[in-house]
Coordinates of C-alpha atoms in Angstrom, one line a residue:
M338 CA 97.6 37.8 145.8
N339 CA 99.6 41.0 146.5
A340 CA 103.1 41.7 145.1
G341 CA 104.7 41.8 148.5
H342 CA 103.3 38.4 149.5
E343 CA 104.2 37.0 146.2
R344 CA 107.8 38.2 146.6
R345 CA 108.0 36.6 150.1
H346 CA 106.6 33.3 148.7
T347 CA 109.0 33.3 145.8
A348 CA 112.0 34.0 148.1
S349 CA 111.0 31.1 150.4
R350 CA 110.9 28.7 147.4
A351 CA 114.2 30.0 146.2
L352 CA 115.8 29.5 149.6
T353 CA 114.4 26.0 149.8
A354 CA 115.9 25.2 146.4
L355 CA 119.3 26.7 147.4
A356 CA 119.3 24.7 150.7
V357 CA 118.7 21.4 148.8
L358 CA 121.4 22.2 146.3
F359 CA 123.8 23.1 149.1
S360 CA 123.0 19.8 150.7
C361 CA 123.7 18.0 147.5
G362 CA 127.0 19.8 147.1
A363 CA 128.0 18.8 150.6
A364 CA 127.1 15.2 150.0
L365 CA 129.2 15.1 146.9
A366 CA 132.1 16.5 148.8
L367 CA 131.8 14.1 151.7
G368 CA 130.7 11.0 149.6
P369 CA 129.6 7.7 151.0
G370 CA 133.2 6.7 151.8
E371 CA 133.9 3.0 152.0
Q372 CA 130.4 2.0 152.6
S373 CA 128.6 -0.8 151.0
P374 CA 127.7 -0.7 147.2
A375 CA 124.0 -0.8 148.1
L376 CA 124.3 2.1 150.4
S377 CA 126.2 4.0 147.8
V378 CA 123.5 3.4 145.2
F379 CA 120.9 4.6 147.6
W380 CA 122.9 7.6 148.6
F381 CA 123.5 8.7 145.0
A382 CA 119.9 8.0 144.0
G383 CA 118.6 10.1 146.8
L384 CA 121.2 12.8 146.0
G385 CA 120.0 12.8 142.3
G386 CA 116.4 13.0 143.3
A387 CA 117.1 15.9 145.7
S388 CA 119.0 17.7 143.0
V389 CA 116.2 17.3 140.5
F390 CA 113.6 18.5 143.1
G391 CA 115.8 21.5 144.0
G392 CA 116.3 22.3 140.4
W393 CA 112.5 22.1 139.8
L394 CA 111.8 24.4 142.7
A395 CA 114.3 26.9 141.5
W396 CA 112.9 26.8 137.9
N397 CA 109.3 27.0 139.1
S398 CA 110.2 30.0 141.3
I399 CA 111.7 31.8 138.4
T400 CA 109.0 31.0 135.9
S401 CA 106.1 31.8 138.4
T402 CA 107.7 35.2 139.2
S403 CA 108.1 35.9 135.5
R404 CA 104.5 34.9 134.8
L405 CA 103.1 37.1 137.7
R406 CA 105.3 40.0 136.5
D407 CA 103.9 39.7 133.0
Q408 CA 100.3 39.5 134.2
L409 CA 100.6 42.6 136.5
S410 CA 102.4 44.4 133.6
L411 CA 99.5 43.5 131.3
I412 CA 96.9 44.7 133.9
D413 CA 98.9 47.9 134.5
T414 CA 99.0 48.6 130.8
A415 CA 95.2 48.0 130.5
F416 CA 94.4 50.5 133.3
R417 CA 97.3 53.0 132.7
A418 CA 95.2 55.4 130.5
V419 CA 92.0 55.0 132.6
D420 CA 91.2 58.0 134.8
I421 CA 89.4 55.7 137.3
A422 CA 91.6 54.4 140.2
V423 CA 91.8 50.6 140.1
V424 CA 93.3 48.7 143.0
G425 CA 93.9 44.9 143.3
V426 CA 93.6 43.4 146.8
D427 CA 94.4 39.9 148.0
D428 CA 92.6 37.8 150.6
R429 CA 94.4 39.5 153.5
G430 CA 93.4 43.0 152.4
V431 CA 96.9 43.8 151.1
I432 CA 97.3 45.7 147.8
F433 CA 99.1 43.8 145.1
F434 CA 98.2 46.1 142.2
A435 CA 97.4 49.8 141.8
N436 CA 97.2 51.8 138.5
A437 CA 98.5 55.4 138.0
A438 CA 95.1 57.0 138.8
A439 CA 95.2 55.3 142.2
G440 CA 98.5 56.9 143.0
R441 CA 97.3 60.3 141.9
L442 CA 94.1 59.9 144.0
T443 CA 96.1 59.2 147.2
G444 CA 98.9 61.7 146.5
V445 CA 101.6 59.0 146.8
E446 CA 103.8 57.1 144.2
Q447 CA 102.0 54.4 142.4
G448 CA 104.7 51.8 143.3
D449 CA 104.5 52.7 147.0
L450 CA 100.9 51.4 147.3
A451 CA 101.8 47.8 146.6
G452 CA 102.2 45.8 149.9
R453 CA 100.1 48.3 151.9
D454 CA 96.9 47.5 153.7
F455 CA 93.9 48.8 151.7
D456 CA 92.1 50.3 154.6
E457 CA 95.3 52.1 155.7
A458 CA 96.1 53.4 152.2
F459 CA 92.5 54.4 151.4
P460 CA 90.8 55.7 154.6
L461 CA 87.3 56.0 153.2
H462 CA 84.3 57.6 154.9
G463 CA 80.6 57.5 154.0
A464 CA 79.5 60.6 152.0
A465 CA 76.2 60.7 153.9
D466 CA 77.1 60.0 157.5
G467 CA 80.9 60.1 157.7
A468 CA 81.2 56.6 159.0
P469 CA 84.3 54.6 158.1
V470 CA 83.9 52.5 154.9
L471 CA 86.1 49.4 155.1
L472 CA 87.2 46.9 152.4
E473 CA 84.9 44.2 153.8
T474 CA 82.0 46.6 153.2
L475 CA 83.0 47.1 149.6
Q476 CA 83.5 43.3 149.1
S477 CA 80.1 42.6 150.5
S478 CA 78.6 44.5 147.6
C479 CA 80.5 42.7 144.9
G480 CA 78.4 41.8 141.9
E481 CA 77.2 43.1 138.5
Q482 CA 73.9 44.4 139.9
A483 CA 75.4 46.2 142.9
Q484 CA 75.1 50.0 142.8
A485 CA 78.2 52.1 143.3
L486 CA 78.8 53.3 146.9
R487 CA 79.6 57.0 147.5
A488 CA 82.4 57.7 149.9
V489 CA 84.9 60.5 150.7
L490 CA 88.7 60.2 150.7
R491 CA 91.1 62.7 152.2
D492 CA 94.4 62.5 150.3
A493 CA 98.0 63.1 151.5
N494 CA 97.6 66.8 150.7
D495 CA 94.5 67.0 152.9
S496 CA 92.2 67.5 149.9
E497 CA 88.8 65.7 149.9
H498 CA 87.7 63.6 147.0
V499 CA 84.1 62.3 146.6
L500 CA 84.3 58.8 145.1
D501 CA 81.8 56.4 143.5
I502 CA 83.2 53.0 144.3
S503 CA 82.5 49.6 142.8
C504 CA 84.1 46.2 143.7
A505 CA 84.6 43.0 141.8
C506 CA 85.7 39.8 143.5
E507 CA 87.1 36.5 142.2
E508 CA 87.3 33.3 144.3
G509 CA 90.2 30.9 143.6
G510 CA 90.4 28.0 146.0
R511 CA 90.8 29.3 149.4
R512 CA 92.0 32.7 148.2
R513 CA 89.9 35.7 147.3
V514 CA 91.1 38.5 145.0
S515 CA 89.2 41.8 144.7
F516 CA 89.5 44.7 142.3
V517 CA 88.2 48.0 143.6
A518 CA 87.4 50.8 141.1
M519 CA 87.1 54.4 142.4
E520 CA 85.8 57.2 140.2
D521 CA 86.4 60.8 141.4
V522 CA 83.1 62.7 141.1
S523 CA 84.1 65.6 143.3
I524 CA 83.3 68.3 140.7
P525 CA 79.9 66.9 139.7
H526 CA 79.2 66.3 143.4
D527 CA 79.9 70.0 144.1
I528 CA 77.6 71.0 141.3
S529 CA 74.9 68.7 142.5
L530 CA 75.2 70.2 146.0
E531 CA 74.9 73.7 144.6
L532 CA 71.8 72.7 142.6
F533 CA 70.4 71.0 145.7
W534 CA 70.9 74.2 147.7
Q535 CA 69.4 76.3 144.9
A536 CA 66.4 73.9 144.8
N537 CA 65.7 74.3 148.5
H538 CA 66.5 78.0 149.1
D539 CA 65.2 81.3 148.1
A540 CA 67.6 83.1 145.7
L541 CA 66.6 86.6 147.0
T542 CA 66.9 86.1 150.8
T543 CA 69.0 82.9 150.9
L544 CA 66.4 81.5 153.3
M545 CA 64.9 78.1 152.8
N546 CA 62.1 78.1 150.2
R547 CA 58.6 76.6 150.3
R548 CA 59.8 73.3 148.9
G549 CA 62.6 72.8 151.4
F550 CA 60.4 74.0 154.3
E551 CA 57.6 71.6 153.6
E552 CA 60.0 68.7 153.5
R553 CA 61.3 69.7 157.0
L554 CA 57.7 70.2 158.1
H555 CA 56.6 66.8 156.9
K556 CA 59.5 65.1 158.8
A557 CA 58.6 67.1 162.0
I558 CA 55.0 66.0 161.8
A559 CA 56.0 62.4 161.3
A560 CA 58.5 62.4 164.2
G561 CA 55.8 63.5 166.7
G562 CA 57.0 64.3 170.2
E563 CA 56.1 64.5 173.9
P564 CA 53.5 67.0 174.9
D565 CA 56.1 69.4 176.3
K566 CA 58.3 68.9 173.2
Q567 CA 55.7 69.6 170.5
H568 CA 56.8 71.5 167.4
T569 CA 55.0 74.7 166.5
L570 CA 54.6 76.4 163.1
L571 CA 54.4 80.2 162.6
F572 CA 53.0 81.6 159.3
I573 CA 54.0 85.3 158.9
D574 CA 52.4 87.6 156.3
L575 CA 53.8 91.1 156.2
D576 CA 51.3 94.0 156.3
R577 CA 51.6 97.0 154.0
F578 CA 54.4 95.5 151.9
K579 CA 52.5 96.4 148.7
L580 CA 53.1 100.1 149.6
I581 CA 56.8 99.6 149.3
N582 CA 56.5 97.8 146.0
D583 CA 54.1 100.5 144.6
S584 CA 56.3 103.4 145.8
G585 CA 59.8 102.1 145.1
G586 CA 59.3 99.4 142.5
H587 CA 60.5 95.8 142.6
A588 CA 64.1 96.9 143.5
A589 CA 62.8 98.5 146.8
G590 CA 60.6 95.5 147.5
D591 CA 63.5 93.1 147.0
E592 CA 65.9 95.0 149.2
F593 CA 63.3 95.3 151.9
L594 CA 62.7 91.5 151.8
R595 CA 66.5 90.9 152.1
Q596 CA 66.6 93.2 155.2
I597 CA 63.5 91.8 156.9
A598 CA 64.9 88.3 156.4
T599 CA 68.0 89.4 158.5
V600 CA 65.6 90.7 161.2
L601 CA 63.8 87.4 161.3
R602 CA 67.1 85.4 161.4
H603 CA 68.2 87.2 164.5
R604 CA 65.0 86.3 166.4
V605 CA 64.7 82.6 165.7
R606 CA 66.7 80.0 167.5
T607 CA 69.5 78.0 165.8
T608 CA 67.4 74.8 166.0
D609 CA 64.5 76.4 164.2
V610 CA 63.8 76.5 160.5
L611 CA 63.1 79.8 158.9
A612 CA 61.8 80.0 155.3
R613 CA 60.5 82.5 152.7
M614 CA 57.3 80.9 151.3
G615 CA 56.9 83.3 148.5
G616 CA 56.1 87.0 148.0
D617 CA 55.9 88.6 151.5
E618 CA 55.1 85.4 153.3
F619 CA 57.5 83.7 155.7
A620 CA 57.3 80.6 158.0
V621 CA 59.1 79.3 161.0
L622 CA 59.2 75.8 162.3
L623 CA 59.9 76.1 166.1
R624 CA 61.3 72.7 167.2
A625 CA 60.4 71.3 170.7
C626 CA 58.6 74.5 171.5
P627 CA 55.4 74.5 173.5
V628 CA 52.7 76.9 172.6
E629 CA 53.5 79.4 175.5
Q630 CA 57.1 79.8 174.4
A631 CA 56.0 79.9 170.7
L632 CA 53.7 82.8 171.5
R633 CA 56.5 84.7 173.1
I634 CA 58.7 84.2 170.1
A635 CA 55.9 85.1 167.7
N636 CA 55.2 88.3 169.7
A637 CA 58.9 89.2 169.6
I638 CA 58.9 88.7 165.8
R639 CA 55.8 90.8 165.5
M640 CA 57.5 93.6 167.5
D641 CA 60.8 93.4 165.6
V642 CA 59.0 93.8 162.3
S643 CA 56.8 96.6 163.6
N644 CA 59.8 98.5 165.0
F645 CA 61.9 98.0 161.8
R646 CA 62.2 101.1 159.6
F647 CA 63.1 100.6 155.9
V648 CA 64.7 103.6 154.2
W649 CA 64.6 103.9 150.4
R650 CA 65.5 107.0 148.5
E651 CA 64.9 109.3 151.5
K652 CA 61.5 107.7 152.1
V653 CA 60.9 105.8 155.4
F654 CA 58.6 102.7 155.4
H655 CA 57.3 100.6 158.2
V656 CA 55.3 97.4 158.0
G657 CA 53.6 95.0 160.4
A658 CA 53.3 91.2 160.6
S659 CA 50.1 89.1 160.9
I660 CA 51.0 85.7 162.3
G661 CA 49.2 82.4 162.4
L662 CA 50.3 79.8 164.9
V663 CA 49.7 76.0 164.8
V664 CA 50.8 73.4 167.2
L665 CA 51.8 70.1 165.4
S666 CA 49.8 67.8 167.5
D667 CA 48.3 65.5 164.9
P668 CA 50.9 63.0 163.4
A669 CA 48.3 61.9 160.8
A670 CA 48.1 65.5 159.3
S671 CA 49.9 66.3 156.1
A672 CA 52.3 69.2 155.6
E673 CA 49.6 70.8 153.3
D674 CA 47.0 70.4 156.0
V675 CA 49.2 72.1 158.6
M676 CA 50.1 74.9 156.2
E677 CA 46.4 75.5 155.4
Q678 CA 45.7 75.7 159.1
A679 CA 48.5 78.2 159.6
D680 CA 47.2 80.2 156.7
S681 CA 43.7 80.3 158.1
A682 CA 45.0 81.5 161.5
C683 CA 47.0 84.2 159.7
Y684 CA 43.8 85.4 157.8
A685 CA 42.1 85.6 161.2
A686 CA 45.0 87.8 162.4
K687 CA 44.5 90.1 159.4
E688 CA 40.8 90.2 159.9
A689 CA 41.3 91.2 163.6
G690 CA 43.1 94.4 162.4
R691 CA 46.5 93.2 161.2
D692 CA 49.7 93.2 163.2
Q693 CA 48.1 90.4 165.3
I694 CA 48.8 86.8 166.3
R695 CA 46.1 84.1 166.2
V696 CA 46.4 80.5 167.2
Y697 CA 44.7 77.8 165.1
H698 CA 42.1 75.7 167.1
A699 CA 40.9 72.4 165.7
R700 CA 37.4 73.1 167.0
A701 CA 37.1 75.9 164.4
A702 CA 38.6 73.8 161.6
S703 CA 35.3 73.6 159.7
H704 CA 34.9 77.4 159.7
Q705 CA 37.0 79.4 157.2
P706 CA 38.2 82.8 158.3
R707 CA 35.7 85.4 157.3
A708 CA 38.3 87.3 155.2
D709 CA 38.9 84.2 153.1
M710 CA 35.2 83.6 152.7
N711 CA 34.7 87.2 151.6
I712 CA 37.3 86.7 148.8
V713 CA 35.6 83.5 147.7
E714 CA 32.3 85.4 147.5
T715 CA 34.0 88.1 145.5
I716 CA 35.4 85.6 143.0
H717 CA 31.9 84.0 142.6
D718 CA 30.4 87.4 142.1
A719 CA 33.1 88.4 139.5
L720 CA 32.5 85.2 137.5
E721 CA 28.8 85.9 137.4
R722 CA 29.0 89.5 136.4
D723 CA 32.2 89.4 134.4
G724 CA 34.0 91.3 137.0
F725 CA 37.5 90.2 135.9
R726 CA 39.7 92.4 133.6
L727 CA 42.5 91.3 131.2
F728 CA 45.6 93.3 130.8
R729 CA 48.4 92.6 128.4
Q730 CA 52.2 93.1 128.7
R731 CA 54.5 93.1 125.7
I732 CA 57.2 90.5 125.1
A733 CA 59.9 92.0 122.9
G734 CA 62.1 90.1 120.4
L735 CA 65.8 90.7 121.0
D736 CA 67.1 89.8 117.6
E737 CA 66.2 90.9 114.1
A738 CA 64.3 87.8 113.3
N739 CA 61.9 88.3 116.3
A740 CA 62.0 92.1 116.7
G741 CA 58.9 92.6 114.5
M742 CA 56.8 89.9 116.2
R743 CA 53.8 91.0 118.3
H744 CA 53.9 88.8 121.4
F745 CA 52.0 89.5 124.7
E746 CA 51.2 87.9 128.0
L747 CA 47.6 88.3 129.3
L748 CA 47.4 89.2 133.0
L749 CA 44.2 88.8 135.1
R750 CA 42.8 91.4 137.5
L751 CA 39.6 91.3 139.6
V752 CA 37.5 94.4 140.0
D753 CA 35.1 94.4 143.0
R754 CA 31.7 96.1 143.2
E755 CA 33.3 99.2 144.6
G756 CA 35.6 99.5 141.5
K757 CA 38.8 98.5 143.4
I758 CA 41.3 96.3 141.6
V759 CA 42.1 93.1 143.6
P760 CA 45.6 91.9 142.6
P761 CA 46.1 88.2 141.8
M762 CA 48.2 87.6 144.9
V763 CA 45.1 88.2 147.0
F764 CA 42.5 86.1 145.3
I765 CA 44.5 83.3 143.4
S766 CA 45.5 81.4 146.6
S767 CA 41.8 81.4 147.8
A768 CA 40.6 80.3 144.4
E769 CA 43.1 77.4 144.5
R770 CA 42.1 76.4 148.0
H771 CA 38.4 76.3 146.9
N772 CA 38.9 74.6 143.5
M773 CA 37.8 77.7 141.6
M774 CA 40.8 78.0 139.2
Q775 CA 39.2 75.9 136.5
A776 CA 36.3 78.2 136.3
I777 CA 38.6 81.2 136.1
D778 CA 40.7 79.7 133.4
R779 CA 37.6 79.0 131.3
W780 CA 36.4 82.6 131.9
V781 CA 39.8 84.0 130.7
L782 CA 39.8 81.9 127.5
S783 CA 36.2 82.6 126.5
H784 CA 36.7 86.4 127.0
A785 CA 40.2 86.6 125.6
L786 CA 39.6 84.9 122.3
P787 CA 37.1 87.5 120.9
A788 CA 39.7 90.2 121.5
I789 CA 42.5 88.1 120.1
R790 CA 40.4 87.5 116.9
R791 CA 40.0 91.3 116.5
E792 CA 43.8 91.7 116.8
C793 CA 44.4 89.0 114.2
E794 CA 41.9 90.6 111.8
A795 CA 43.5 94.0 112.2
T796 CA 46.8 92.8 111.0
P797 CA 46.2 89.7 108.8
G798 CA 49.8 89.8 107.6
S799 CA 51.4 89.7 111.1
L800 CA 49.8 87.1 113.4
P801 CA 50.2 88.1 117.1
V802 CA 50.8 85.6 119.9
F803 CA 49.0 85.9 123.3
D804 CA 50.2 83.9 126.3
I805 CA 47.4 82.6 128.7
N806 CA 48.3 81.1 132.0
L807 CA 46.8 77.7 133.0
S808 CA 46.3 76.3 136.5
A809 CA 46.8 72.7 137.8
E810 CA 43.0 72.1 137.7
S811 CA 42.9 72.7 134.0
I812 CA 46.0 70.6 133.4
N813 CA 44.3 67.7 135.2
D814 CA 40.9 68.2 133.6
S815 CA 40.4 65.7 130.8
R816 CA 37.6 67.8 129.4
F817 CA 39.7 71.0 129.0
P818 CA 41.2 70.1 125.5
A819 CA 37.6 69.7 124.1
F820 CA 36.7 73.1 125.6
V821 CA 39.6 74.7 123.9
R822 CA 38.7 73.2 120.6
D823 CA 35.1 74.4 120.9
Q824 CA 36.2 78.0 121.9
L825 CA 38.6 78.3 119.0
A826 CA 36.0 77.2 116.5
L827 CA 33.3 79.4 118.1
H828 CA 35.5 82.6 118.0
K829 CA 37.3 81.7 114.7
V830 CA 40.8 82.3 116.2
P831 CA 43.9 80.8 114.6
P832 CA 45.3 78.3 117.1
Q833 CA 48.9 79.7 116.4
A834 CA 47.8 83.0 118.1
V835 CA 47.3 81.3 121.4
C836 CA 50.2 80.1 123.7
F837 CA 49.4 78.5 127.0
E838 CA 51.8 79.1 129.9
I839 CA 52.4 76.4 132.5
T840 CA 54.8 77.0 135.5
E841 CA 57.7 74.7 135.9
T842 CA 56.5 73.6 139.3
L843 CA 53.1 72.7 138.1
A844 CA 54.4 70.9 135.0
V845 CA 56.8 68.7 137.0
A846 CA 54.2 68.0 139.7
N847 CA 51.8 66.9 137.0
L848 CA 54.4 65.7 134.4
S849 CA 52.4 63.0 132.6
K850 CA 49.2 65.1 132.5
A851 CA 51.1 68.2 131.4
A852 CA 52.9 66.3 128.6
E853 CA 49.7 64.7 127.4
L854 CA 47.9 68.1 127.3
I855 CA 50.7 69.8 125.5
R856 CA 50.9 67.1 122.8
E857 CA 47.1 67.0 122.3
L858 CA 46.8 70.8 121.9
K859 CA 49.9 71.3 119.9
E860 CA 48.4 69.0 117.3
L861 CA 45.7 71.7 116.9
G862 CA 48.5 74.3 116.3
L863 CA 48.5 75.9 119.8
R864 CA 51.8 76.9 121.4
F865 CA 53.1 76.3 124.9
A866 CA 55.5 78.1 127.2
L867 CA 57.2 76.7 130.4
D868 CA 56.9 79.6 132.9
D869 CA 59.3 80.5 135.8
F870 CA 61.9 78.0 134.6
G871 CA 64.6 77.7 137.2
A872 CA 62.4 78.7 140.2
G873 CA 62.3 75.1 141.4
M874 CA 65.7 74.2 140.0
C875 CA 64.3 71.1 138.5
S876 CA 66.4 68.9 136.2
F877 CA 66.9 70.1 132.7
A878 CA 66.0 66.5 131.7
Y879 CA 62.3 67.4 132.3
L880 CA 62.5 69.7 129.2
K881 CA 62.9 66.6 127.0
H882 CA 59.5 65.3 128.2
L883 CA 57.7 68.7 127.8
P884 CA 57.7 69.7 124.1
V885 CA 57.1 73.4 124.7
D886 CA 57.9 76.2 122.3
Y887 CA 59.2 78.8 124.8
V888 CA 61.1 78.6 128.1
K889 CA 60.5 81.6 130.3
I890 CA 63.6 82.2 132.5
D891 CA 62.6 82.9 136.1
G892 CA 62.8 86.7 136.8
A893 CA 64.7 86.1 140.1
F894 CA 67.8 85.2 138.1
V895 CA 67.3 87.8 135.4
R896 CA 66.8 90.7 137.9
D897 CA 70.0 90.0 139.8
M898 CA 72.3 89.1 136.9
F899 CA 74.7 91.9 137.5
A900 CA 74.8 91.5 141.3
E901 CA 75.1 87.7 141.2
P902 CA 77.6 86.0 138.8
M903 CA 75.9 82.6 139.5
N904 CA 72.6 84.0 138.2
R905 CA 74.3 85.1 134.9
E906 CA 75.6 81.6 134.5
L907 CA 72.2 80.0 135.2
V908 CA 70.5 82.3 132.7
S909 CA 73.2 81.4 130.1
A910 CA 72.8 77.7 130.9
I911 CA 69.0 77.7 130.6
N912 CA 69.2 79.7 127.3
N913 CA 71.8 77.3 125.8
I914 CA 70.0 74.1 126.8
A915 CA 66.6 75.4 125.6
H916 CA 68.1 76.3 122.3
S917 CA 69.7 72.9 121.9
L918 CA 66.2 71.4 122.3
G919 CA 64.8 73.8 119.6
M920 CA 63.0 76.0 122.1
K921 CA 62.9 79.9 122.2
T922 CA 63.7 81.7 125.5
I923 CA 62.0 84.6 127.2
A924 CA 63.6 86.4 130.1
E925 CA 61.2 87.7 132.7
F926 CA 61.5 90.8 135.0
V927 CA 63.7 92.8 132.6
E928 CA 63.6 96.1 134.3
T929 CA 66.7 98.0 133.1
E930 CA 68.2 98.9 129.7
G931 CA 71.4 97.3 130.8
S932 CA 69.7 93.9 131.5
F933 CA 67.9 94.2 128.1
N934 CA 71.2 94.7 126.2
R935 CA 73.1 92.0 128.2
L936 CA 70.4 89.5 127.4
R937 CA 70.6 90.3 123.7
E938 CA 74.4 89.7 123.8
M939 CA 73.8 86.4 125.5
G940 CA 71.5 85.3 122.7
V941 CA 68.2 85.2 124.6
D942 CA 65.3 85.5 122.2
Y943 CA 62.7 87.6 124.0
A944 CA 62.5 89.9 127.0
Q945 CA 59.5 90.9 129.2
G946 CA 59.4 93.5 132.0
H947 CA 59.1 97.2 132.7
A948 CA 62.1 97.9 130.4
V949 CA 60.0 96.6 127.6
G950 CA 56.6 97.8 128.6
R951 CA 54.1 97.9 131.5
P952 CA 50.8 96.1 131.5
F953 CA 47.9 97.9 129.8
F954 CA 44.2 97.2 129.4
F955 CA 43.2 94.5 126.9
T956 CA 39.6 93.6 127.6

């Protein structure tokens, strides 16, 4: 029951009591006169009864009001120090109690809330869809097992509050009393939105990333469409981008990617989805776009990229774009299937001479593009004739305790029969598509361990550590731990000298398998590093399930620390949380002396990048 209603009810009982007392007084004044004794007795008996009844009403009114006041005072005291807004509502939806936090939440005085309609005092809207959230909706979710409902409230100062709301109801006869608790989670909500944005967008170009794009693609495939409203996918691979990276370094490559992202933005429609898929690859989801129109857009993109001139330190660069096009006509296809089709069409465009557009045709689905098959044949050939080469890059300690430690990452290169080096970005994706990564991982381990043993024997008093990357195939291979044990025994290598690197994305996608592999091999003495941490913006909670020794902070954050304050905060947060879990941190892509010194001041343990040392031949 609300305070206003209780006051009206109390006043009514008091008036009734006063009316009876007034009648009694009038009766005493007038008296029964000269009537019969029986009538007089009846008159005074009735008068006495009425007086007693009136007195009882008056006393009950006073004591009920006092008892209600004491109860509300007790409730207010209980919730006064609570930072969560608590509101009591009667069966008519009128507020009879509100604590101080409720007043602060609405921006009005606490006492002014009593007697107001709840829906009028708290105009709530759903956080997801903006639809009004009424009291009856909250009451329908009463119960201990009910989850909190998230809603948005705009206060008297026009500020928005994101609330987690719970409701408890009590039935008493025909009356229903409800207590509504509202916790303001605006700041955590803003942080979660920022983390959600980071998880689905590319930090360099601010375009959507692969993860976010594939989610949109999956929904577009599932939605289907009329024949004239079919969605279309474009997969764009930039030609000659490597020349910019080789000539100007990563700084030039990053600036070019930022500028080319702007070029692409201006060409696609507002209804389309543009994403950077990684490296120099982009994708566009053209919504409700038939193939003829999609071809016109693809050709316009190709021409825009071809006509774009990138200037870096007085040098002028121009690139091209090879584009694969797929019409989303099969609702049973997965996002991975469609991306592979687009990738195949893009390879066909490159094979045709680059700066071309090719449309994927289902009739040719069983035939891989010749360029892709050539890479597969090259990989097979390299495995048979030991055509791979291992390079190592130094990882430097940033404090006195780690400065003397010799720590390296092993990097894989493929040398074809003509003696040309094929970079990983060219052959790794083909190896993954054709399930060849497990064979490559085993080749790396079996050829790296003899060289690692020689390094250990050369400096017996200072054991080096070599990081070796693992693929998803090896993580999921139950026979891999036995292979590692056999190789360590065969080459007599101390397990502490080997550190396996697993990317954050792979670890989270194969969480149980990764955790099992890490625990099993750590029992032998091997170490583990979680690579590219922060690239997927996954929850820090995953670190508790992955008992790694090192956390490698993704280079995209490290490289732009001075330009982006948010990146500095993320580097600091990753470093602090890793340390709290007993893990060492390694910053990737450290390319300047300034970054090197700043990371040391932040307490990061190790640094890797051109400012530390470039890769050099190992074996």
